[in-house]
Amino acid sequence: MSAFAATTEDPTTVEQEAFVAEVADELTSFLDEKHTLLGRISPDTLVLVDAIRSLVTGGKRMRALLAYWGWRGAGGRAGAREIILAGAALELFQAAALIHDDIIDRSDTRRGGPSVHRQFSTLHAERNWALNEERFGHAAAILTGDLCLSFSEEVFASIGAGAASPARSVFNLMRAEVMAGQYLDILEEVSGPSKPHGTAVARASAIIRFKSAKYSSEHPLVLGGALAGGSTELLAGYSAFALPLGEAFQLRDDVLGVFGDPAQTGKPAGDDLREGKRTVLVGLTIDGANEADRRFVDSHLGRQDLGEDQIAKLCAIMVDSQALARTEEMISGLSSTAFAALAALPVAADVRKALSALGRSAVSRTS
Amino acid sequence: MSAFAATTEDPTTVEQEAFVAEVADELTSFLDEKHTLLGRISPDTLVLVDAIRSLVTGGKRMRALLAYWGWRGAGGRAGAREIILAGAALELFQAAALIHDDIIDRSDTRRGGPSVHRQFSTLHAERNWALNEERFGHAAAILTGDLCLSFSEEVFASIGAGAASPARSVFNLMRAEVMAGQYLDILEEVSGPSKPHGTAVARASAIIRFKSAKYSSEHPLVLGGALAGGSTELLAGYSAFALPLGEAFQLRDDVLGVFGDPAQTGKPAGDDLREGKRTVLVGLTIDGANEADRRFVDSHLGRQDLGEDQIAKLCAIMVDSQALARTEEMISGLSSTAFAALAALPVAADVRKALSALGRSAVSRTS
């Protein structure tokens, strides 16, 4: 799913596609090795590797690509082994995060297929095993995510970046921030309703910064740059571009989570509403809705049994309260900030072009 | 909780206690740093670091001590920074494993206090937050465990062991094996009853090897030795001692899980039976019990609602079937094998003495 699908002869595209293929090859050979290792422990454990493999096979590889262009922009050599390994480590980390996220969010689907905990509960049901299938599914998915998290780190360590290197620092910071941000996210789901309405947008903005924008955008780009020995100024420029871009990306994600086409997003309509995510979109809704609508939102968000009518009403409130329009305005504003920072970056033309294409696809995507 | 409490002037004891104190200091300063980092994200996230801190404050530090004497036996210098960091990394890894284990096993207590997911569900209840307190507890504990797993790896990476070094290989293998072993453990809980009775002991033995003996005993000792550049022969000797020792340790754990004194183990009586753990003890029970008793075991193991009478009957079946006696015999046999291998190890007298004391306390402990 290249952002450059229309112009395949473009050298930037060719280089990017070569990188994506090398990351895929690296993941394949790494997981083949782990398949052999786990097979020796017991063939029963191979399902764990298979679940990880199917997750890292798909996806947009946005984090790996940002790392790549961060690396190239800082003077790193095309096709170098370090950045391929960094890309593979980021993809494995993302897979681990998705596995645990889906347990936490009780999401039954991921990219149109069953989520990992659902794969395991289905296995339990099919084999007619004892005790509870849901508990088994959750337990197995917790372990699969842990294994994947270890794999991510193992691949990152194999780069050989020094213990005190800037790239290792970014990798460490990224992990701590995303986990803390995810905690703030689940905390907001349960504590948001009892906090002042007026600060909901500010709280949601802080959450997307740590849970999403830094993790999915800023840190990967800066990590690639740091690995290539980029200067402090260059890395600061990367942040000035990628942080607002990542915030815009997450706001787009939140809009798609409610208003997206399930056929394109791979997630059932209303999933985010049933889950009770307290997004900026929700914050703006609470901010802009009348008292009756606000009460409706507070009392329905996060209910697992939301029906189609209730989902339609929640969507209507988001439109009527101007929350959707205001979110789109925020996306535009953040995008402008990001692209202005990109224009000021001291990088080669092909790097700027690649980052621009990634940025555009991140904020205007439909899936 | 030194294994040498009676002879505190002994130089080996003094050295060991100094190491334990240095590991504790390292953990304190590392977690202080993370406390500052998370505090900057949001004070709301500090509970995650606090939960990790309280877990790594207690415990027997058996893995760190095995690593230490493995290091010393291979010629590593007393008090060296590398082995202190390795010890801290092992303690953090164990804390991460405990946090996720307690979710998987639905254990409400850990070392006499509430388990991490229970701490978070209690926080939810006390604050009168929205939605479900149990779901919040599990979600927050999944994230806390993930954070702790990352911390473990961050500390290990700070040792600066090369990407292809033997110590790094042991650390990677240890993580993959314990996660695969834990999966086999939960798989056996659900699929064990539908598998042939005659192979239950063999299956349970394989599980304790990967889930426990290699992880808790063999790998820490070998890791310490590898970090000090120990020879292949020495490391093989370490395995010959620590693998049977670890198996004996786990068999002791299984016995304590059913017959231990709750006041000493910190776990309520019957917890392991309610959880449905398919231990070697259970395998031997199924092997040795009459048909009626076997049916009783299969239909009651893993039931959350087990009452005192049912627990007492399960215990009686374990005694009558000779399963308890046979487990104690296995512990003796494994201990003999382990101590014979220890006697043959080419290490200094103080190292052998320290490993012997650790080994004895592992297999004859009451908590």
PDB file of N, CA and C in Angstrom, chain A residues 37 41-42 44-45 47-48 100 104 106 120 124 129-130 135-136 139-140 142-143 146-147 149-150 153-154 157-158 163 168 172-173 175-177 179 182-184 186-187 190-191 210 302 304, chain B residues 37 41-42 44-45 47-48 100 104 106 120 124 129-131 135-136 139-140 142-143 146-147 149-150 153-154 157-158 163 168 172-173 175-177 179 182-184 186-187 190-191 210 302 304:
ATOM      1  N   LEU A  37      12.591 -22.418  17.091  1.00  0.00           N
ATOM      2  CA  LEU A  37      12.841 -22.466  18.536  1.00  0.00           C
ATOM      3  C   LEU A  37      11.612 -22.965  19.294  1.00  0.00           C
ATOM      4  N   ILE A  41      10.353 -26.544  21.611  1.00  0.00           N
ATOM      5  CA  ILE A  41       9.741 -26.576  22.956  1.00  0.00           C
ATOM      6  C   ILE A  41       8.488 -27.439  22.904  1.00  0.00           C
ATOM      7  N   SER A  42       7.601 -27.121  21.996  1.00  0.00           N
ATOM      8  CA  SER A  42       6.405 -27.938  21.753  1.00  0.00           C
ATOM      9  C   SER A  42       5.674 -27.395  20.536  1.00  0.00           C
ATOM     10  N   ASP A  44       2.740 -27.332  20.069  1.00  0.00           N
ATOM     11  CA  ASP A  44       1.542 -26.623  20.543  1.00  0.00           C
ATOM     12  C   ASP A  44       1.758 -25.120  20.660  1.00  0.00           C
ATOM     13  N   THR A  45       3.018 -24.680  20.782  1.00  0.00           N
ATOM     14  CA  THR A  45       3.267 -23.244  20.983  1.00  0.00           C
ATOM     15  C   THR A  45       3.408 -22.474  19.663  1.00  0.00           C
ATOM     16  N   VAL A  47       1.308 -21.718  17.502  1.00  0.00           N
ATOM     17  CA  VAL A  47       0.213 -20.757  17.274  1.00  0.00           C
ATOM     18  C   VAL A  47       0.594 -19.347  17.708  1.00  0.00           C
ATOM     19  N   LEU A  48       1.469 -19.231  18.714  1.00  0.00           N
ATOM     20  CA  LEU A  48       1.876 -17.898  19.171  1.00  0.00           C
ATOM     21  C   LEU A  48       2.658 -17.177  18.070  1.00  0.00           C
ATOM     22  N   HIS A 100      -2.302  -6.450  22.806  1.00  0.00           N
ATOM     23  CA  HIS A 100      -2.775  -6.096  24.148  1.00  0.00           C
ATOM     24  C   HIS A 100      -3.904  -5.065  24.095  1.00  0.00           C
ATOM     25  N   ILE A 104      -7.630  -5.141  25.853  1.00  0.00           N
ATOM     26  CA  ILE A 104      -8.083  -4.038  26.696  1.00  0.00           C
ATOM     27  C   ILE A 104      -9.389  -3.445  26.164  1.00  0.00           C
ATOM     28  N   ARG A 106     -11.482  -4.936  24.229  1.00  0.00           N
ATOM     29  CA  ARG A 106     -12.437  -6.003  23.883  1.00  0.00           C
ATOM     30  C   ARG A 106     -12.805  -5.956  22.397  1.00  0.00           C
ATOM     31  N   PHE A 120      -7.694 -17.208  19.755  1.00  0.00           N
ATOM     32  CA  PHE A 120      -7.465 -18.244  20.767  1.00  0.00           C
ATOM     33  C   PHE A 120      -8.776 -18.733  21.397  1.00  0.00           C
ATOM     34  N   HIS A 124     -10.186 -22.596  21.335  1.00  0.00           N
ATOM     35  CA  HIS A 124     -10.716 -23.267  22.522  1.00  0.00           C
ATOM     36  C   HIS A 124     -12.095 -23.866  22.244  1.00  0.00           C
ATOM     37  N   TRP A 129     -12.463 -27.561  24.514  1.00  0.00           N
ATOM     38  CA  TRP A 129     -11.644 -27.674  25.712  1.00  0.00           C
ATOM     39  C   TRP A 129     -12.438 -27.309  26.967  1.00  0.00           C
ATOM     40  N   ALA A 130     -11.845 -27.604  28.110  1.00  0.00           N
ATOM     41  CA  ALA A 130     -12.507 -27.366  29.393  1.00  0.00           C
ATOM     42  C   ALA A 130     -12.407 -25.886  29.813  1.00  0.00           C
ATOM     43  N   ARG A 135     -11.631 -16.569  28.903  1.00  0.00           N
ATOM     44  CA  ARG A 135     -10.457 -16.457  29.788  1.00  0.00           C
ATOM     45  C   ARG A 135      -9.228 -17.013  29.102  1.00  0.00           C
ATOM     46  N   PHE A 136      -9.397 -18.163  28.430  1.00  0.00           N
ATOM     47  CA  PHE A 136      -8.255 -18.753  27.720  1.00  0.00           C
ATOM     48  C   PHE A 136      -7.758 -17.808  26.622  1.00  0.00           C
ATOM     49  N   ALA A 139      -5.851 -14.892  28.198  1.00  0.00           N
ATOM     50  CA  ALA A 139      -4.573 -15.328  28.769  1.00  0.00           C
ATOM     51  C   ALA A 139      -3.557 -15.592  27.652  1.00  0.00           C
ATOM     52  N   ALA A 140      -3.987 -16.318  26.626  1.00  0.00           N
ATOM     53  CA  ALA A 140      -3.073 -16.653  25.529  1.00  0.00           C
ATOM     54  C   ALA A 140      -2.630 -15.390  24.798  1.00  0.00           C
ATOM     55  N   ILE A 142      -2.415 -12.329  26.118  1.00  0.00           N
ATOM     56  CA  ILE A 142      -1.466 -11.605  26.978  1.00  0.00           C
ATOM     57  C   ILE A 142      -0.064 -12.171  26.745  1.00  0.00           C
ATOM     58  N   LEU A 143       0.050 -13.503  26.736  1.00  0.00           N
ATOM     59  CA  LEU A 143       1.361 -14.136  26.553  1.00  0.00           C
ATOM     60  C   LEU A 143       1.914 -13.889  25.151  1.00  0.00           C
ATOM     61  N   ASP A 146       3.272 -10.428  25.081  1.00  0.00           N
ATOM     62  CA  ASP A 146       4.542 -10.367  25.818  1.00  0.00           C
ATOM     63  C   ASP A 146       5.687 -10.917  24.969  1.00  0.00           C
ATOM     64  N   LEU A 147       5.414 -12.027  24.315  1.00  0.00           N
ATOM     65  CA  LEU A 147       6.433 -12.641  23.456  1.00  0.00           C
ATOM     66  C   LEU A 147       6.817 -11.673  22.336  1.00  0.00           C
ATOM     67  N   LEU A 149       6.522  -8.438  22.330  1.00  0.00           N
ATOM     68  CA  LEU A 149       7.242  -7.300  22.915  1.00  0.00           C
ATOM     69  C   LEU A 149       8.720  -7.666  23.103  1.00  0.00           C
ATOM     70  N   SER A 150       8.978  -8.868  23.566  1.00  0.00           N
ATOM     71  CA  SER A 150      10.363  -9.336  23.713  1.00  0.00           C
ATOM     72  C   SER A 150      11.046  -9.433  22.354  1.00  0.00           C
ATOM     73  N   GLU A 153      12.154  -6.074  21.075  1.00  0.00           N
ATOM     74  CA  GLU A 153      13.341  -5.586  21.743  1.00  0.00           C
ATOM     75  C   GLU A 153      14.574  -6.369  21.297  1.00  0.00           C
ATOM     76  N   GLU A 154      14.386  -7.667  21.085  1.00  0.00           N
ATOM     77  CA  GLU A 154      15.500  -8.509  20.636  1.00  0.00           C
ATOM     78  C   GLU A 154      16.023  -8.017  19.280  1.00  0.00           C
ATOM     79  N   ALA A 157      17.789  -4.706  19.790  1.00  0.00           N
ATOM     80  CA  ALA A 157      19.120  -4.905  20.390  1.00  0.00           C
ATOM     81  C   ALA A 157      20.119  -5.397  19.357  1.00  0.00           C
ATOM     82  N   SER A 158      19.627  -6.141  18.359  1.00  0.00           N
ATOM     83  CA  SER A 158      20.553  -6.694  17.378  1.00  0.00           C
ATOM     84  C   SER A 158      21.133  -5.624  16.450  1.00  0.00           C
ATOM     85  N   ALA A 163      24.480   1.312  24.542  1.00  0.00           N
ATOM     86  CA  ALA A 163      23.546   1.421  25.663  1.00  0.00           C
ATOM     87  C   ALA A 163      23.160   2.875  25.937  1.00  0.00           C
ATOM     88  N   ARG A 168      18.826   4.393  21.184  1.00  0.00           N
ATOM     89  CA  ARG A 168      18.336   3.560  22.298  1.00  0.00           C
ATOM     90  C   ARG A 168      17.482   4.408  23.253  1.00  0.00           C
ATOM     91  N   ASN A 172      13.614   3.623  24.255  1.00  0.00           N
ATOM     92  CA  ASN A 172      13.163   3.478  25.646  1.00  0.00           C
ATOM     93  C   ASN A 172      12.045   4.466  25.974  1.00  0.00           C
ATOM     94  N   LEU A 173      12.253   5.721  25.574  1.00  0.00           N
ATOM     95  CA  LEU A 173      11.267   6.760  25.866  1.00  0.00           C
ATOM     96  C   LEU A 173       9.937   6.448  25.180  1.00  0.00           C
ATOM     97  N   ARG A 175       8.619   3.607  24.404  1.00  0.00           N
ATOM     98  CA  ARG A 175       7.862   2.550  25.068  1.00  0.00           C
ATOM     99  C   ARG A 175       7.210   3.040  26.351  1.00  0.00           C
ATOM    100  N   ALA A 176       7.958   3.771  27.168  1.00  0.00           N
ATOM    101  CA  ALA A 176       7.387   4.263  28.425  1.00  0.00           C
ATOM    102  C   ALA A 176       6.239   5.228  28.146  1.00  0.00           C
ATOM    103  N   GLU A 177       6.429   6.111  27.163  1.00  0.00           N
ATOM    104  CA  GLU A 177       5.382   7.109  26.894  1.00  0.00           C
ATOM    105  C   GLU A 177       4.109   6.478  26.347  1.00  0.00           C
ATOM    106  N   MET A 179       2.976   3.469  26.813  1.00  0.00           N
ATOM    107  CA  MET A 179       2.273   2.711  27.851  1.00  0.00           C
ATOM    108  C   MET A 179       1.599   3.643  28.859  1.00  0.00           C
ATOM    109  N   GLN A 182      -1.405   5.072  27.092  1.00  0.00           N
ATOM    110  CA  GLN A 182      -2.518   4.122  27.033  1.00  0.00           C
ATOM    111  C   GLN A 182      -3.224   4.024  28.384  1.00  0.00           C
ATOM    112  N   TYR A 183      -2.442   4.120  29.451  1.00  0.00           N
ATOM    113  CA  TYR A 183      -3.073   4.115  30.776  1.00  0.00           C
ATOM    114  C   TYR A 183      -3.969   5.345  30.944  1.00  0.00           C
ATOM    115  N   LEU A 184      -3.468   6.505  30.514  1.00  0.00           N
ATOM    116  CA  LEU A 184      -4.297   7.721  30.607  1.00  0.00           C
ATOM    117  C   LEU A 184      -5.592   7.540  29.803  1.00  0.00           C
ATOM    118  N   ILE A 186      -7.279   4.652  29.171  1.00  0.00           N
ATOM    119  CA  ILE A 186      -8.287   3.826  29.869  1.00  0.00           C
ATOM    120  C   ILE A 186      -8.772   4.522  31.137  1.00  0.00           C
ATOM    121  N   LEU A 187      -7.888   5.328  31.742  1.00  0.00           N
ATOM    122  CA  LEU A 187      -8.295   6.082  32.933  1.00  0.00           C
ATOM    123  C   LEU A 187      -9.385   7.096  32.572  1.00  0.00           C
ATOM    124  N   VAL A 190     -12.923   5.742  32.284  1.00  0.00           N
ATOM    125  CA  VAL A 190     -13.677   5.505  33.525  1.00  0.00           C
ATOM    126  C   VAL A 190     -13.823   6.754  34.393  1.00  0.00           C
ATOM    127  N   SER A 191     -12.810   7.648  34.357  1.00  0.00           N
ATOM    128  CA  SER A 191     -12.860   8.810  35.244  1.00  0.00           C
ATOM    129  C   SER A 191     -13.323  10.072  34.520  1.00  0.00           C
ATOM    130  N   PHE A 210       0.667  11.474  23.865  1.00  0.00           N
ATOM    131  CA  PHE A 210       1.564  10.416  24.359  1.00  0.00           C
ATOM    132  C   PHE A 210       1.231   9.042  23.797  1.00  0.00           C
ATOM    133  N   GLY A 302     -19.536   3.846  25.900  1.00  0.00           N
ATOM    134  CA  GLY A 302     -18.920   2.747  26.647  1.00  0.00           C
ATOM    135  C   GLY A 302     -19.872   1.618  26.973  1.00  0.00           C
ATOM    136  N   GLN A 304     -21.632  -1.649  26.084  1.00  0.00           N
ATOM    137  CA  GLN A 304     -21.374  -2.734  25.128  1.00  0.00           C
ATOM    138  C   GLN A 304     -22.608  -3.051  24.290  1.00  0.00           C
TER     139      GLN A 304
ATOM    140  N   LEU B  37      10.043  10.744  34.974  1.00  0.00           N
ATOM    141  CA  LEU B  37       9.589  10.750  33.572  1.00  0.00           C
ATOM    142  C   LEU B  37       8.059  10.660  33.492  1.00  0.00           C
ATOM    143  N   ILE B  41       4.651  13.267  32.306  1.00  0.00           N
ATOM    144  CA  ILE B  41       3.549  12.942  31.396  1.00  0.00           C
ATOM    145  C   ILE B  41       2.225  13.270  32.080  1.00  0.00           C
ATOM    146  N   SER B  42       2.041  12.729  33.250  1.00  0.00           N
ATOM    147  CA  SER B  42       0.876  13.048  34.080  1.00  0.00           C
ATOM    148  C   SER B  42       1.027  12.380  35.433  1.00  0.00           C
ATOM    149  N   ASP B  44      -1.124  11.247  37.168  1.00  0.00           N
ATOM    150  CA  ASP B  44      -2.044  10.106  37.203  1.00  0.00           C
ATOM    151  C   ASP B  44      -1.354   8.787  36.857  1.00  0.00           C
ATOM    152  N   THR B  45      -0.225   8.856  36.145  1.00  0.00           N
ATOM    153  CA  THR B  45       0.429   7.610  35.718  1.00  0.00           C
ATOM    154  C   THR B  45       1.421   7.073  36.762  1.00  0.00           C
ATOM    155  N   VAL B  47       0.958   5.773  39.552  1.00  0.00           N
ATOM    156  CA  VAL B  47       0.529   4.502  40.156  1.00  0.00           C
ATOM    157  C   VAL B  47       1.188   3.311  39.470  1.00  0.00           C
ATOM    158  N   LEU B  48       1.487   3.438  38.182  1.00  0.00           N
ATOM    159  CA  LEU B  48       2.123   2.330  37.461  1.00  0.00           C
ATOM    160  C   LEU B  48       3.521   2.049  38.024  1.00  0.00           C
ATOM    161  N   HIS B 100       1.459 -10.135  35.008  1.00  0.00           N
ATOM    162  CA  HIS B 100       0.611 -10.759  33.981  1.00  0.00           C
ATOM    163  C   HIS B 100       0.111 -12.137  34.426  1.00  0.00           C
ATOM    164  N   ILE B 104      -3.733 -13.635  34.529  1.00  0.00           N
ATOM    165  CA  ILE B 104      -4.057 -14.909  33.874  1.00  0.00           C
ATOM    166  C   ILE B 104      -4.655 -15.895  34.876  1.00  0.00           C
ATOM    167  N   ARG B 106      -6.069 -15.143  37.687  1.00  0.00           N
ATOM    168  CA  ARG B 106      -7.084 -14.495  38.510  1.00  0.00           C
ATOM    169  C   ARG B 106      -6.719 -14.522  40.002  1.00  0.00           C
ATOM    170  N   PHE B 120      -5.650  -1.984  41.108  1.00  0.00           N
ATOM    171  CA  PHE B 120      -6.303  -1.037  40.203  1.00  0.00           C
ATOM    172  C   PHE B 120      -7.824  -1.142  40.270  1.00  0.00           C
ATOM    173  N   HIS B 124     -10.403   1.886  41.317  1.00  0.00           N
ATOM    174  CA  HIS B 124     -11.619   2.194  40.557  1.00  0.00           C
ATOM    175  C   HIS B 124     -12.836   2.249  41.481  1.00  0.00           C
ATOM    176  N   TRP B 129     -15.549   5.286  39.976  1.00  0.00           N
ATOM    177  CA  TRP B 129     -15.449   5.595  38.559  1.00  0.00           C
ATOM    178  C   TRP B 129     -16.517   4.848  37.752  1.00  0.00           C
ATOM    179  N   ALA B 130     -16.649   5.225  36.501  1.00  0.00           N
ATOM    180  CA  ALA B 130     -17.665   4.639  35.628  1.00  0.00           C
ATOM    181  C   ALA B 130     -17.212   3.280  35.062  1.00  0.00           C
ATOM    182  N   LEU B 131     -18.151   2.618  34.402  1.00  0.00           N
ATOM    183  CA  LEU B 131     -17.918   1.324  33.750  1.00  0.00           C
ATOM    184  C   LEU B 131     -17.446   0.270  34.760  1.00  0.00           C
ATOM    185  N   ARG B 135     -12.657  -4.913  34.646  1.00  0.00           N
ATOM    186  CA  ARG B 135     -12.053  -4.656  33.340  1.00  0.00           C
ATOM    187  C   ARG B 135     -10.956  -3.608  33.443  1.00  0.00           C
ATOM    188  N   PHE B 136     -11.234  -2.543  34.224  1.00  0.00           N
ATOM    189  CA  PHE B 136     -10.218  -1.508  34.400  1.00  0.00           C
ATOM    190  C   PHE B 136      -8.976  -2.088  35.072  1.00  0.00           C
ATOM    191  N   ALA B 139      -7.009  -4.199  32.559  1.00  0.00           N
ATOM    192  CA  ALA B 139      -6.387  -3.355  31.529  1.00  0.00           C
ATOM    193  C   ALA B 139      -5.170  -2.620  32.091  1.00  0.00           C
ATOM    194  N   ALA B 140      -5.344  -2.027  33.264  1.00  0.00           N
ATOM    195  CA  ALA B 140      -4.235  -1.269  33.866  1.00  0.00           C
ATOM    196  C   ALA B 140      -3.071  -2.198  34.217  1.00  0.00           C
ATOM    197  N   ILE B 142      -2.335  -5.064  32.660  1.00  0.00           N
ATOM    198  CA  ILE B 142      -1.670  -5.456  31.402  1.00  0.00           C
ATOM    199  C   ILE B 142      -0.645  -4.384  31.046  1.00  0.00           C
ATOM    200  N   LEU B 143      -1.051  -3.110  31.125  1.00  0.00           N
ATOM    201  CA  LEU B 143      -0.145  -2.015  30.768  1.00  0.00           C
ATOM    202  C   LEU B 143       1.026  -1.902  31.748  1.00  0.00           C
ATOM    203  N   ASP B 146       3.463  -4.579  30.880  1.00  0.00           N
ATOM    204  CA  ASP B 146       4.191  -4.214  29.653  1.00  0.00           C
ATOM    205  C   ASP B 146       5.291  -3.191  29.957  1.00  0.00           C
ATOM    206  N   LEU B 147       4.951  -2.215  30.768  1.00  0.00           N
ATOM    207  CA  LEU B 147       5.920  -1.183  31.137  1.00  0.00           C
ATOM    208  C   LEU B 147       7.090  -1.826  31.879  1.00  0.00           C
ATOM    209  N   LEU B 149       8.086  -4.933  31.707  1.00  0.00           N
ATOM    210  CA  LEU B 149       8.846  -5.749  30.757  1.00  0.00           C
ATOM    211  C   LEU B 149       9.823  -4.867  29.979  1.00  0.00           C
ATOM    212  N   SER B 150       9.354  -3.698  29.549  1.00  0.00           N
ATOM    213  CA  SER B 150      10.243  -2.757  28.854  1.00  0.00           C
ATOM    214  C   SER B 150      11.364  -2.283  29.769  1.00  0.00           C
ATOM    215  N   GLU B 153      14.105  -4.849  30.080  1.00  0.00           N
ATOM    216  CA  GLU B 153      14.961  -4.894  28.911  1.00  0.00           C
ATOM    217  C   GLU B 153      15.852  -3.661  28.849  1.00  0.00           C
ATOM    218  N   GLU B 154      15.315  -2.522  29.240  1.00  0.00           N
ATOM    219  CA  GLU B 154      16.110  -1.287  29.233  1.00  0.00           C
ATOM    220  C   GLU B 154      17.316  -1.427  30.168  1.00  0.00           C
ATOM    221  N   ALA B 157      19.776  -3.872  28.605  1.00  0.00           N
ATOM    222  CA  ALA B 157      20.516  -3.241  27.506  1.00  0.00           C
ATOM    223  C   ALA B 157      21.599  -2.310  28.024  1.00  0.00           C
ATOM    224  N   SER B 158      21.353  -1.725  29.187  1.00  0.00           N
ATOM    225  CA  SER B 158      22.326  -0.763  29.718  1.00  0.00           C
ATOM    226  C   SER B 158      23.620  -1.443  30.181  1.00  0.00           C
ATOM    227  N   ALA B 163      25.340  -7.330  20.841  1.00  0.00           N
ATOM    228  CA  ALA B 163      24.123  -7.888  20.262  1.00  0.00           C
ATOM    229  C   ALA B 163      24.245  -9.397  20.058  1.00  0.00           C
ATOM    230  N   ARG B 168      23.425 -11.994  26.066  1.00  0.00           N
ATOM    231  CA  ARG B 168      22.226 -11.516  25.366  1.00  0.00           C
ATOM    232  C   ARG B 168      21.415 -12.702  24.827  1.00  0.00           C
ATOM    233  N   ASN B 172      17.551 -13.519  25.719  1.00  0.00           N
ATOM    234  CA  ASN B 172      16.502 -13.692  24.699  1.00  0.00           C
ATOM    235  C   ASN B 172      15.829 -15.056  24.813  1.00  0.00           C
ATOM    236  N   LEU B 173      16.651 -16.090  24.953  1.00  0.00           N
ATOM    237  CA  LEU B 173      16.106 -17.449  25.042  1.00  0.00           C
ATOM    238  C   LEU B 173      15.216 -17.599  26.278  1.00  0.00           C
ATOM    239  N   ARG B 175      13.421 -15.412  27.807  1.00  0.00           N
ATOM    240  CA  ARG B 175      12.107 -14.781  27.653  1.00  0.00           C
ATOM    241  C   ARG B 175      11.197 -15.599  26.753  1.00  0.00           C
ATOM    242  N   ALA B 176      11.725 -16.068  25.618  1.00  0.00           N
ATOM    243  CA  ALA B 176      10.888 -16.857  24.702  1.00  0.00           C
ATOM    244  C   ALA B 176      10.435 -18.152  25.376  1.00  0.00           C
ATOM    245  N   GLU B 177      11.364 -18.803  26.087  1.00  0.00           N
ATOM    246  CA  GLU B 177      11.014 -20.085  26.701  1.00  0.00           C
ATOM    247  C   GLU B 177       9.986 -19.940  27.811  1.00  0.00           C
ATOM    248  N   MET B 179       7.715 -17.644  28.168  1.00  0.00           N
ATOM    249  CA  MET B 179       6.392 -17.298  27.630  1.00  0.00           C
ATOM    250  C   MET B 179       5.748 -18.508  26.941  1.00  0.00           C
ATOM    251  N   GLN B 182       4.646 -20.806  29.710  1.00  0.00           N
ATOM    252  CA  GLN B 182       3.406 -20.342  30.352  1.00  0.00           C
ATOM    253  C   GLN B 182       2.197 -20.648  29.478  1.00  0.00           C
ATOM    254  N   TYR B 183       2.396 -20.535  28.166  1.00  0.00           N
ATOM    255  CA  TYR B 183       1.294 -20.893  27.272  1.00  0.00           C
ATOM    256  C   TYR B 183       0.966 -22.378  27.417  1.00  0.00           C
ATOM    257  N   LEU B 184       1.998 -23.232  27.457  1.00  0.00           N
ATOM    258  CA  LEU B 184       1.739 -24.671  27.637  1.00  0.00           C
ATOM    259  C   LEU B 184       0.987 -24.922  28.938  1.00  0.00           C
ATOM    260  N   ILE B 186      -1.204 -22.836  30.522  1.00  0.00           N
ATOM    261  CA  ILE B 186      -2.646 -22.520  30.423  1.00  0.00           C
ATOM    262  C   ILE B 186      -3.338 -23.467  29.440  1.00  0.00           C
ATOM    263  N   LEU B 187      -2.592 -23.938  28.441  1.00  0.00           N
ATOM    264  CA  LEU B 187      -3.160 -24.894  27.486  1.00  0.00           C
ATOM    265  C   LEU B 187      -3.494 -26.205  28.205  1.00  0.00           C
ATOM    266  N   VAL B 190      -6.763 -26.279  30.160  1.00  0.00           N
ATOM    267  CA  VAL B 190      -8.016 -26.453  29.407  1.00  0.00           C
ATOM    268  C   VAL B 190      -8.038 -27.744  28.589  1.00  0.00           C
ATOM    269  N   SER B 191      -6.860 -28.185  28.080  1.00  0.00           N
ATOM    270  CA  SER B 191      -6.862 -29.357  27.201  1.00  0.00           C
ATOM    271  C   SER B 191      -6.439 -30.635  27.924  1.00  0.00           C
ATOM    272  N   PHE B 210      10.186 -25.626  31.098  1.00  0.00           N
ATOM    273  CA  PHE B 210      10.299 -24.366  30.350  1.00  0.00           C
ATOM    274  C   PHE B 210       9.759 -23.170  31.128  1.00  0.00           C
ATOM    275  N   GLY B 302     -10.035 -26.425  38.960  1.00  0.00           N
ATOM    276  CA  GLY B 302     -10.273 -25.250  38.130  1.00  0.00           C
ATOM    277  C   GLY B 302     -11.617 -24.602  38.377  1.00  0.00           C
ATOM    278  N   GLN B 304     -13.868 -22.168  40.257  1.00  0.00           N
ATOM    279  CA  GLN B 304     -13.660 -20.976  41.096  1.00  0.00           C
ATOM    280  C   GLN B 304     -14.409 -21.073  42.426  1.00  0.00           C
TER     281      GLN B 304
END
